mmCIF file of C-alpha atoms in Angstrom:
data_model
loop_
_atom_site.group_PDB
_atom_site.id
_atom_site.type_symbol
_atom_site.label_atom_id
_atom_site.label_comp_id
_atom_site.label_asym_id
_atom_site.label_seq_id
_atom_site.Cartn_x
_atom_site.Cartn_y
_atom_site.Cartn_z
ATOM 1 C CA UNK A 202 -6.004 -63.756 -2.157
ATOM 2 C CA UNK A 203 -5.990 -61.634 0.991
ATOM 3 C CA UNK A 204 -3.053 -59.710 -0.461
ATOM 4 C CA UNK A 205 -4.862 -59.308 -3.799
ATOM 5 C CA UNK A 206 -7.919 -57.944 -2.009
ATOM 6 C CA UNK A 207 -5.768 -55.496 -0.034
ATOM 7 C CA UNK A 208 -4.104 -54.307 -3.239
ATOM 8 C CA UNK A 209 -7.473 -53.871 -4.933
ATOM 9 C CA UNK A 210 -8.666 -51.624 -2.119
ATOM 10 C CA UNK A 211 -5.957 -49.145 -3.106
ATOM 11 C CA UNK A 212 -7.978 -48.409 -6.237
ATOM 12 C CA UNK A 213 -11.379 -47.932 -4.594
ATOM 13 C CA UNK A 214 -12.806 -44.567 -5.623
ATOM 14 C CA UNK A 215 -10.067 -44.107 -8.211
ATOM 15 C CA UNK A 216 -10.813 -46.749 -10.852
ATOM 16 C CA UNK A 217 -14.347 -45.932 -11.987
ATOM 17 C CA UNK A 218 -16.059 -46.797 -14.248
ATOM 18 C CA UNK A 219 -14.050 -50.031 -13.925
ATOM 19 C CA UNK A 220 -13.938 -52.270 -10.840
ATOM 20 C CA UNK A 221 -11.036 -51.920 -8.395
ATOM 21 C CA UNK A 222 -9.293 -55.253 -8.893
ATOM 22 C CA UNK A 223 -6.206 -56.638 -7.160
ATOM 23 C CA UNK A 224 -3.870 -59.290 -8.569
ATOM 24 C CA UNK A 225 -0.866 -61.229 -7.222
ATOM 25 C CA UNK A 226 1.494 -63.548 -9.121
ATOM 26 C CA UNK A 227 3.102 -66.327 -7.087
ATOM 27 C CA UNK A 228 5.802 -68.848 -8.022
ATOM 28 C CA UNK A 229 6.818 -71.968 -6.151
ATOM 29 C CA UNK A 230 10.512 -71.679 -5.302
ATOM 30 C CA UNK A 231 12.027 -74.691 -3.514
ATOM 31 C CA UNK A 232 8.656 -75.591 -2.029
ATOM 32 C CA UNK A 233 7.856 -72.075 -0.803
ATOM 33 C CA UNK A 234 5.493 -69.516 -2.409
ATOM 34 C CA UNK A 235 7.243 -66.372 -3.632
ATOM 35 C CA UNK A 236 5.347 -63.281 -4.774
ATOM 36 C CA UNK A 237 6.829 -62.142 -8.098
ATOM 37 C CA UNK A 238 4.255 -59.564 -9.221
ATOM 38 C CA UNK A 239 1.571 -57.348 -7.728
ATOM 39 C CA UNK A 240 -0.991 -55.200 -9.484
ATOM 40 C CA UNK A 241 -4.137 -53.167 -8.931
ATOM 41 C CA UNK A 242 -6.423 -51.241 -11.258
ATOM 42 C CA UNK A 243 -4.799 -47.949 -12.159
ATOM 43 C CA UNK A 244 -6.492 -44.506 -12.040
ATOM 44 C CA UNK A 245 -9.336 -44.182 -14.510
ATOM 45 C CA UNK A 246 -9.717 -47.956 -14.719
ATOM 46 C CA UNK A 247 -6.665 -48.953 -16.755
ATOM 47 C CA UNK A 248 -4.215 -50.583 -17.008
ATOM 48 C CA UNK A 249 -6.011 -53.476 -15.373
ATOM 49 C CA UNK A 250 -4.654 -55.246 -12.303
ATOM 50 C CA UNK A 251 -3.678 -58.453 -14.138
ATOM 51 C CA UNK A 252 -1.570 -56.725 -16.768
ATOM 52 C CA UNK A 253 0.080 -54.596 -14.086
ATOM 53 C CA UNK A 254 1.060 -57.701 -12.108
ATOM 54 C CA UNK A 255 2.364 -59.380 -15.281
ATOM 55 C CA UNK A 256 4.374 -56.307 -16.233
ATOM 56 C CA UNK A 257 5.999 -56.153 -12.827
ATOM 57 C CA UNK A 258 6.748 -59.881 -12.772
ATOM 58 C CA UNK A 259 8.329 -59.914 -16.229
ATOM 59 C CA UNK A 260 9.712 -63.319 -17.192
ATOM 60 C CA UNK A 261 8.957 -64.649 -13.691
ATOM 61 C CA UNK A 262 5.258 -64.776 -14.633
ATOM 62 C CA UNK A 263 5.853 -67.905 -16.742
ATOM 63 C CA UNK A 264 4.692 -70.944 -14.779
ATOM 64 C CA UNK A 265 3.271 -68.825 -11.967
ATOM 65 C CA UNK A 266 -0.159 -68.788 -10.318
ATOM 66 C CA UNK A 267 -2.275 -65.634 -10.576
ATOM 67 C CA UNK A 268 -4.574 -64.719 -7.699
ATOM 68 C CA UNK A 269 -7.154 -62.141 -8.829
ATOM 69 C CA UNK A 270 -10.196 -60.664 -7.102
ATOM 70 C CA UNK A 271 -12.458 -60.676 -10.190
ATOM 71 C CA UNK A 272 -12.668 -62.757 -13.344
ATOM 72 C CA UNK A 273 -10.155 -61.565 -15.980
ATOM 73 C CA UNK A 274 -11.850 -59.804 -18.877
ATOM 74 C CA UNK A 275 -12.150 -61.606 -22.206
ATOM 75 C CA UNK A 276 -13.436 -58.856 -24.497
ATOM 76 C CA UNK A 277 -11.724 -56.079 -26.433
ATOM 77 C CA UNK A 278 -12.490 -52.707 -24.855
ATOM 78 C CA UNK A 279 -10.072 -49.792 -24.727
ATOM 79 C CA UNK A 280 -7.365 -52.356 -23.936
ATOM 80 C CA UNK A 281 -6.843 -55.982 -25.087
ATOM 81 C CA UNK A 282 -8.370 -58.764 -22.956
ATOM 82 C CA UNK A 283 -6.569 -59.636 -19.726
ATOM 83 C CA UNK A 284 -7.250 -63.301 -20.498
ATOM 84 C CA UNK A 285 -5.033 -63.011 -23.583
ATOM 85 C CA UNK A 286 -2.272 -61.337 -21.563
ATOM 86 C CA UNK A 287 -2.426 -64.161 -19.011
ATOM 87 C CA UNK A 288 -2.164 -66.782 -21.760
ATOM 88 C CA UNK A 289 0.714 -64.976 -23.459
ATOM 89 C CA UNK A 290 2.621 -64.649 -20.164
ATOM 90 C CA UNK A 291 2.669 -68.421 -19.687
ATOM 91 C CA UNK A 292 0.749 -68.394 -16.407
ATOM 92 C CA UNK A 293 -0.337 -71.943 -15.577
ATOM 93 C CA UNK A 294 -3.023 -71.416 -12.916
ATOM 94 C CA UNK A 295 -5.537 -68.705 -12.082
ATOM 95 C CA UNK A 296 -7.322 -68.448 -8.725
ATOM 96 C CA UNK A 297 -10.278 -66.111 -9.159
ATOM 97 C CA UNK A 298 -12.452 -64.869 -6.310
ATOM 98 C CA UNK A 299 -15.552 -64.038 -8.314
ATOM 99 C CA UNK A 300 -17.152 -64.391 -11.727
ATOM 100 C CA UNK A 301 -17.694 -61.001 -13.358
ATOM 101 C CA UNK A 302 -21.440 -60.213 -13.745
ATOM 102 C CA UNK A 303 -20.671 -58.000 -16.748
ATOM 103 C CA UNK A 304 -22.424 -59.774 -19.668
ATOM 104 C CA UNK A 305 -19.376 -59.064 -21.837
ATOM 105 C CA UNK A 306 -17.398 -61.331 -19.478
ATOM 106 C CA UNK A 307 -19.760 -63.474 -17.338
ATOM 107 C CA UNK A 308 -17.664 -66.648 -17.333
ATOM 108 C CA UNK A 309 -16.121 -66.168 -20.771
ATOM 109 C CA UNK A 310 -12.777 -65.139 -19.272
ATOM 110 C CA UNK A 311 -12.542 -68.301 -17.175
ATOM 111 C CA UNK A 312 -13.603 -70.424 -20.141
ATOM 112 C CA UNK A 313 -10.988 -68.843 -22.404
ATOM 113 C CA UNK A 314 -8.253 -69.568 -19.888
ATOM 114 C CA UNK A 315 -9.317 -73.186 -19.495
ATOM 115 C CA UNK A 316 -9.456 -73.606 -23.274
ATOM 116 C CA UNK A 317 -5.762 -72.734 -23.373
ATOM 117 C CA UNK A 318 -4.870 -75.298 -20.724
ATOM 118 C CA UNK A 319 -4.741 -72.987 -17.720
ATOM 119 C CA UNK A 320 -6.108 -74.426 -14.480
ATOM 120 C CA UNK A 321 -8.829 -72.147 -13.063
ATOM 121 C CA UNK A 322 -10.155 -72.227 -9.500
ATOM 122 C CA UNK A 323 -13.073 -69.964 -8.556
ATOM 123 C CA UNK A 324 -14.453 -68.994 -5.161
ATOM 124 C CA UNK A 325 -11.519 -68.178 -2.872
ATOM 125 C CA UNK A 326 -12.337 -65.005 -0.907
ATOM 126 C CA UNK A 327 -15.737 -64.654 -2.591
ATOM 127 C CA UNK A 328 -17.542 -62.878 0.268
ATOM 128 C CA UNK A 329 -14.880 -60.198 0.692
ATOM 129 C CA UNK A 330 -14.510 -59.817 -3.081
ATOM 130 C CA UNK A 331 -18.249 -59.281 -3.404
ATOM 131 C CA UNK A 332 -17.988 -56.391 -0.913
ATOM 132 C CA UNK A 333 -14.952 -54.958 -2.692
ATOM 133 C CA UNK A 334 -16.754 -55.087 -6.039
ATOM 134 C CA UNK A 335 -20.195 -54.126 -4.719
ATOM 135 C CA UNK A 336 -20.216 -50.940 -6.802
ATOM 136 C CA UNK A 337 -19.369 -52.738 -10.032
ATOM 137 C CA UNK A 338 -21.926 -55.462 -9.306
ATOM 138 C CA UNK A 339 -24.663 -52.933 -8.481
ATOM 139 C CA UNK A 340 -24.003 -50.863 -11.597
ATOM 140 C CA UNK A 341 -24.165 -53.960 -13.815
ATOM 141 C CA UNK A 342 -27.109 -55.728 -12.169
ATOM 142 C CA UNK A 343 -29.224 -52.848 -10.865
ATOM 143 C CA UNK A 344 -28.198 -49.967 -13.105
ATOM 144 C CA UNK A 345 -27.243 -47.763 -10.136
ATOM 145 C CA UNK A 346 -24.231 -47.251 -7.858
ATOM 146 C CA UNK A 347 -23.696 -49.004 -4.567
ATOM 147 C CA UNK A 348 -25.029 -46.430 -2.075
ATOM 148 C CA UNK A 349 -23.483 -45.849 1.342
ATOM 149 C CA UNK A 350 -25.204 -43.477 3.754
ATOM 150 C CA UNK A 351 -23.045 -41.817 6.408
ATOM 151 C CA UNK A 352 -24.724 -40.258 9.425
ATOM 152 C CA UNK A 353 -22.998 -38.593 12.379
ATOM 153 C CA UNK A 354 -25.494 -38.506 15.251
ATOM 154 C CA UNK A 355 -25.473 -37.350 18.834
ATOM 155 C CA UNK A 356 -26.258 -39.743 21.652
ATOM 156 C CA UNK A 357 -29.869 -38.533 21.498
ATOM 157 C CA UNK A 358 -30.156 -39.164 17.757
ATOM 158 C CA UNK A 359 -29.742 -35.588 16.506
ATOM 159 C CA UNK A 360 -27.636 -34.329 13.594
ATOM 160 C CA UNK A 361 -27.891 -30.543 13.905
ATOM 161 C CA UNK A 362 -28.862 -27.748 16.247
ATOM 162 C CA UNK A 363 -32.257 -26.079 16.223
ATOM 163 C CA UNK A 364 -32.849 -24.102 13.050
ATOM 164 C CA UNK A 365 -30.716 -26.658 11.148
ATOM 165 C CA UNK A 366 -27.567 -24.971 12.356
ATOM 166 C CA UNK A 367 -24.491 -27.223 12.011
ATOM 167 C CA UNK A 368 -23.098 -28.905 15.107
ATOM 168 C CA UNK A 369 -19.671 -30.443 15.737
ATOM 169 C CA UNK A 370 -20.703 -34.012 16.545
ATOM 170 C CA UNK A 371 -17.836 -36.387 15.738
ATOM 171 C CA UNK A 372 -14.333 -36.508 17.197
ATOM 172 C CA UNK A 373 -11.116 -36.464 15.147
ATOM 173 C CA UNK A 374 -10.868 -40.239 14.681
ATOM 174 C CA UNK A 375 -14.386 -40.397 13.296
ATOM 175 C CA UNK A 376 -13.721 -37.415 11.023
ATOM 176 C CA UNK A 377 -10.604 -39.124 9.687
ATOM 177 C CA UNK A 378 -12.683 -42.208 8.923
ATOM 178 C CA UNK A 379 -15.137 -40.069 6.961
ATOM 179 C CA UNK A 380 -12.313 -38.623 4.870
ATOM 180 C CA UNK A 381 -11.063 -42.151 4.146
ATOM 181 C CA UNK A 382 -14.580 -43.167 3.116
ATOM 182 C CA UNK A 383 -14.683 -40.212 0.739
ATOM 183 C CA UNK A 384 -11.419 -41.361 -0.854
ATOM 184 C CA UNK A 385 -12.833 -44.865 -1.359
ATOM 185 C CA UNK A 386 -15.983 -43.715 -3.140
ATOM 186 C CA UNK A 387 -16.345 -42.438 -6.686
ATOM 187 C CA UNK A 388 -18.787 -39.691 -5.746
ATOM 188 C CA UNK A 389 -20.259 -37.987 -2.684
ATOM 189 C CA UNK A 390 -23.801 -36.610 -2.629
ATOM 190 C CA UNK A 391 -25.608 -33.966 -0.609
ATOM 191 C CA UNK A 392 -28.840 -32.049 -0.991
ATOM 192 C CA UNK A 393 -28.995 -28.315 -1.576
ATOM 193 C CA UNK A 394 -30.175 -27.798 2.011
ATOM 194 C CA UNK A 395 -26.867 -29.105 3.354
ATOM 195 C CA UNK A 396 -24.950 -26.788 1.016
ATOM 196 C CA UNK A 397 -26.965 -23.744 2.086
ATOM 197 C CA UNK A 398 -26.633 -24.541 5.809
ATOM 198 C CA UNK A 399 -23.087 -25.890 6.037
ATOM 199 C CA UNK A 400 -21.204 -24.680 2.927
ATOM 200 C CA UNK A 401 -19.210 -27.956 2.898
ATOM 201 C CA UNK A 402 -16.084 -28.766 0.873
ATOM 202 C CA UNK A 403 -16.777 -32.525 0.565
ATOM 203 C CA UNK A 404 -13.129 -33.279 -0.146
ATOM 204 C CA UNK A 405 -10.670 -35.824 1.254
ATOM 205 C CA UNK A 406 -8.423 -33.892 3.605
ATOM 206 C CA UNK A 407 -6.185 -36.671 4.876
ATOM 207 C CA UNK A 408 -2.494 -35.785 4.436
ATOM 208 C CA UNK A 409 -1.347 -36.422 0.872
ATOM 209 C CA UNK A 410 -4.763 -37.603 -0.321
ATOM 210 C CA UNK A 411 -6.361 -34.456 -1.709
ATOM 211 C CA UNK A 412 -6.195 -35.939 -5.203
ATOM 212 C CA UNK A 413 -8.427 -38.786 -4.024
ATOM 213 C CA UNK A 414 -11.388 -36.475 -3.424
ATOM 214 C CA UNK A 415 -14.545 -37.875 -5.040
ATOM 215 C CA UNK A 416 -16.825 -36.241 -7.571
ATOM 216 C CA UNK A 417 -19.169 -33.947 -5.620
ATOM 217 C CA UNK A 418 -22.869 -34.245 -6.452
ATOM 218 C CA UNK A 419 -25.510 -31.753 -5.311
ATOM 219 C CA UNK A 420 -29.235 -32.442 -5.642
ATOM 220 C CA UNK A 421 -30.730 -29.031 -6.379
ATOM 221 C CA UNK A 422 -34.182 -29.204 -7.944
ATOM 222 C CA UNK A 423 -34.487 -25.454 -8.655
ATOM 223 C CA UNK A 424 -30.768 -24.648 -9.035
ATOM 224 C CA UNK A 425 -30.520 -22.505 -5.920
ATOM 225 C CA UNK A 426 -26.786 -23.159 -5.462
ATOM 226 C CA UNK A 427 -25.145 -19.757 -4.809
ATOM 227 C CA UNK A 428 -22.035 -18.980 -6.837
ATOM 228 C CA UNK A 429 -20.147 -17.969 -3.680
ATOM 229 C CA UNK A 430 -20.388 -21.420 -2.079
ATOM 230 C CA UNK A 431 -17.205 -23.516 -1.718
ATOM 231 C CA UNK A 432 -18.487 -26.231 -4.066
ATOM 232 C CA UNK A 433 -18.695 -23.641 -6.847
ATOM 233 C CA UNK A 434 -15.499 -21.708 -6.175
ATOM 234 C CA UNK A 435 -13.444 -24.946 -6.084
ATOM 235 C CA UNK A 436 -15.146 -26.705 -9.007
ATOM 236 C CA UNK A 437 -12.123 -26.203 -11.255
ATOM 237 C CA UNK A 438 -10.044 -28.278 -8.822
ATOM 238 C CA UNK A 439 -12.578 -30.926 -7.770
ATOM 239 C CA UNK A 440 -15.238 -32.203 -10.212
ATOM 240 C CA UNK A 441 -18.663 -30.988 -9.134
ATOM 241 C CA UNK A 442 -21.988 -32.067 -10.605
ATOM 242 C CA UNK A 443 -25.417 -30.592 -9.945
ATOM 243 C CA UNK A 444 -28.625 -32.511 -10.628
ATOM 244 C CA UNK A 445 -31.649 -30.295 -11.230
ATOM 245 C CA UNK A 446 -35.282 -30.712 -12.163
ATOM 246 C CA UNK A 447 -36.641 -30.096 -15.661
ATOM 247 C CA UNK A 448 -38.018 -26.646 -14.791
ATOM 248 C CA UNK A 449 -34.887 -25.163 -13.202
ATOM 249 C CA UNK A 450 -33.571 -21.859 -14.524
ATOM 250 C CA UNK A 451 -31.495 -22.051 -17.712
ATOM 251 C CA UNK A 452 -29.673 -18.888 -16.677
ATOM 252 C CA UNK A 453 -28.672 -20.467 -13.353
ATOM 253 C CA UNK A 454 -27.426 -23.533 -15.205
ATOM 254 C CA UNK A 455 -25.289 -21.442 -17.528
ATOM 255 C CA UNK A 456 -23.817 -19.499 -14.593
ATOM 256 C CA UNK A 457 -22.799 -22.728 -12.844
ATOM 257 C CA UNK A 458 -21.350 -24.160 -16.038
ATOM 258 C CA UNK A 459 -19.186 -21.064 -16.472
ATOM 259 C CA UNK A 460 -17.626 -21.919 -13.108
ATOM 260 C CA UNK A 461 -16.807 -25.453 -14.283
ATOM 261 C CA UNK A 462 -19.735 -27.394 -12.831
ATOM 262 C CA UNK A 463 -21.659 -29.975 -14.828
ATOM 263 C CA UNK A 464 -25.429 -29.691 -14.658
ATOM 264 C CA UNK A 465 -27.757 -32.620 -15.303
ATOM 265 C CA UNK A 466 -31.536 -32.757 -15.261
ATOM 266 C CA UNK A 467 -33.902 -35.532 -14.213
ATOM 267 C CA UNK A 468 -37.612 -35.745 -13.541
ATOM 268 C CA UNK A 469 -38.939 -34.296 -10.302
ATOM 269 C CA UNK A 470 -41.968 -34.964 -8.137
ATOM 270 C CA UNK A 471 -42.898 -31.542 -6.857
ATOM 271 C CA UNK A 472 -39.834 -30.158 -5.093
ATOM 272 C CA UNK A 473 -38.096 -33.550 -4.890
ATOM 273 C CA UNK A 474 -35.983 -35.096 -7.626
ATOM 274 C CA UNK A 475 -36.739 -38.650 -8.715
ATOM 275 C CA UNK A 476 -34.022 -40.440 -6.735
ATOM 276 C CA UNK A 477 -34.165 -43.590 -8.841
ATOM 277 C CA UNK A 478 -33.579 -41.451 -11.932
ATOM 278 C CA UNK A 479 -30.685 -39.698 -10.193
ATOM 279 C CA UNK A 480 -29.027 -43.034 -9.425
ATOM 280 C CA UNK A 481 -29.509 -44.239 -12.996
ATOM 281 C CA UNK A 482 -27.931 -41.030 -14.257
ATOM 282 C CA UNK A 483 -24.888 -41.460 -12.013
ATOM 283 C CA UNK A 484 -24.418 -45.054 -13.158
ATOM 284 C CA UNK A 485 -24.592 -43.917 -16.766
ATOM 285 C CA UNK A 486 -21.825 -41.433 -16.003
ATOM 286 C CA UNK A 487 -19.674 -44.295 -14.695
ATOM 287 C CA UNK A 488 -20.177 -43.897 -10.938
ATOM 288 C CA UNK A 489 -20.078 -47.259 -9.155
ATOM 289 C CA UNK A 490 -19.731 -46.271 -5.476
ATOM 290 C CA UNK A 491 -21.735 -43.356 -4.057
ATOM 291 C CA UNK A 492 -21.370 -41.963 -0.548
ATOM 292 C CA UNK A 493 -24.281 -39.869 0.737
ATOM 293 C CA UNK A 494 -23.591 -37.222 3.372
ATOM 294 C CA UNK A 495 -26.802 -35.295 2.901
ATOM 295 C CA UNK A 496 -29.004 -34.067 5.707
ATOM 296 C CA UNK A 497 -32.134 -35.571 7.285
ATOM 297 C CA UNK A 498 -34.388 -34.983 4.252
ATOM 298 C CA UNK A 499 -32.166 -36.830 1.768
ATOM 299 C CA UNK A 500 -31.335 -39.569 4.295
ATOM 300 C CA UNK A 501 -35.013 -40.193 5.015
ATOM 301 C CA UNK A 502 -35.841 -40.271 1.296
ATOM 302 C CA UNK A 503 -33.202 -42.938 0.725
ATOM 303 C CA UNK A 504 -34.570 -45.000 3.604
ATOM 304 C CA UNK A 505 -38.136 -44.628 2.333
ATOM 305 C CA UNK A 506 -37.177 -45.745 -1.186
ATOM 306 C CA UNK A 507 -34.994 -48.635 0.018
ATOM 307 C CA UNK A 508 -31.946 -47.282 -1.804
ATOM 308 C CA UNK A 509 -29.382 -47.838 0.953
ATOM 309 C CA UNK A 510 -26.913 -50.680 0.438
ATOM 310 C CA UNK A 511 -24.670 -49.780 3.351
ATOM 311 C CA UNK A 512 -24.958 -47.352 6.252
ATOM 312 C CA UNK A 513 -22.272 -46.074 8.597
ATOM 313 C CA UNK A 514 -23.632 -44.519 11.774
ATOM 314 C CA UNK A 515 -21.094 -42.494 13.773
ATOM 315 C CA UNK A 516 -22.499 -42.149 17.266
ATOM 316 C CA UNK A 517 -21.179 -39.393 19.544
ATOM 317 C CA UNK A 518 -21.387 -39.762 23.348
ATOM 318 C CA UNK A 519 -22.664 -36.191 23.649
ATOM 319 C CA UNK A 520 -26.300 -35.048 23.343
ATOM 320 C CA UNK A 521 -27.584 -32.062 21.379
ATOM 321 C CA UNK A 522 -30.913 -31.657 23.132
ATOM 322 C CA UNK A 523 -34.592 -31.914 22.418
ATOM 323 C CA UNK A 524 -34.675 -28.957 20.036
ATOM 324 C CA UNK A 525 -32.036 -30.497 17.793
ATOM 325 C CA UNK A 526 -32.797 -31.869 14.318
ATOM 326 C CA UNK A 527 -33.566 -35.583 14.060
ATOM 327 C CA UNK A 528 -31.285 -37.741 11.908
ATOM 328 C CA UNK A 529 -34.140 -38.781 9.612
ATOM 329 C CA UNK A 530 -36.763 -36.250 8.584
ATOM 330 C CA UNK A 531 -40.201 -37.402 9.709
ATOM 331 C CA UNK A 532 -39.150 -40.848 10.885
ATOM 332 C CA UNK A 533 -37.316 -42.382 13.843
ATOM 333 C CA UNK A 534 -33.697 -43.474 13.528
ATOM 334 C CA UNK A 535 -34.898 -47.050 14.051
ATOM 335 C CA UNK A 536 -36.325 -46.886 10.518
ATOM 336 C CA UNK A 537 -32.693 -47.265 9.513
ATOM 337 C CA UNK A 538 -31.141 -49.260 12.347
ATOM 338 C CA UNK A 539 -34.027 -51.756 12.516
ATOM 339 C CA UNK A 540 -34.882 -51.784 8.832
ATOM 340 C CA UNK A 541 -35.790 -55.235 7.486
ATOM 341 C CA UNK A 542 -33.653 -54.394 4.469
ATOM 342 C CA UNK A 543 -30.452 -53.910 6.494
ATOM 343 C CA UNK A 544 -28.494 -55.966 8.991
ATOM 344 C CA UNK A 545 -25.790 -54.957 11.445
ATOM 345 C CA UNK A 546 -22.331 -55.936 10.237
ATOM 346 C CA UNK A 547 -19.821 -54.349 12.592
ATOM 347 C CA UNK A 548 -19.330 -52.082 15.601
ATOM 348 C CA UNK A 549 -16.028 -50.355 16.245
ATOM 349 C CA UNK A 550 -14.616 -47.642 18.491
ATOM 350 C CA UNK A 551 -13.215 -44.520 16.831
ATOM 351 C CA UNK A 552 -11.803 -42.516 19.701
ATOM 352 C CA UNK A 553 -14.759 -41.503 21.835
ATOM 353 C CA UNK A 554 -17.238 -42.261 19.046
ATOM 354 C CA UNK A 555 -18.788 -45.570 18.015
ATOM 355 C CA UNK A 556 -19.085 -46.571 14.362
ATOM 356 C CA UNK A 557 -21.926 -48.939 13.501
ATOM 357 C CA UNK A 558 -21.991 -50.439 10.019
ATOM 358 C CA UNK A 559 -25.098 -51.904 8.398
ATOM 359 C CA UNK A 560 -25.350 -53.671 5.052
ATOM 360 C CA UNK A 561 -28.171 -54.826 2.816
ATOM 361 C CA UNK A 562 -29.713 -58.000 4.216
#
């Protein structure tokens, strides 16, 4: 199961709207387990991990045990059910980490396998599988993506210089981790303020991984995004979505669309978009895992509305100074780090920086 989970992680950020599943086929050869097939969800969500593992195993799948990180599907979608492929392959046992919360599956896959005489064991690696499939679970149960907030902060809790000027806070190891996080999420979100101040690219720039860049989402109530910004000029290469309020300029929308951006509209409260509506919209578009790299205003809004499922705090050993911009607009950083809705999960060194990870309690 550990191998299946590792394989499934290869598909994180690249399988939406489907979950990133891993699967391993194992035969007993002279009393020793031999891996005969490996699979993970392919780009765009199909083929599924189970059918990939079966295809690679070929005839060796007959009589084998399948380890899979999520219940095999039992319904006809764009592809036939994985449960039927498992039955047809002659697999005799399935070890499944987690029942799929999707109401179209929800135990029906396991039941179908058992009906055809296949032994099914559920619950191996459940905790890690639940983390791996957190986006899928959130989209099904809550109607929104799993939301991860990333903050790079100085030792004195600042994220920018006075006047909201950008500051180089993290070292190279921490920056590499951020690029990996981008690759493992379906979409990355910032507010228009971050775009105007920083002109970010929001792409994955690890060697050989440019194609794993996530969909870029900008919250821009009044459609102030300038056409000369990097997110606009590169929109033909990297999908870029803008979410605006109902009263934003139609002409501005048309100009952005001509450059290849998609523009969506949701309700707004004054100058602020309805964040719950934004998250519902993203889920409807198939986004399961959302990384937020926005500035202090967006970060504070997420904290205030209890929309953070995971937070990664990259702490630099260097200060910015008293005139710097606080990490959370109008609230102390402890509103995040000591939130009753979050608990500390891990602390790790990344070069000279420290990465603290929090998850929903």
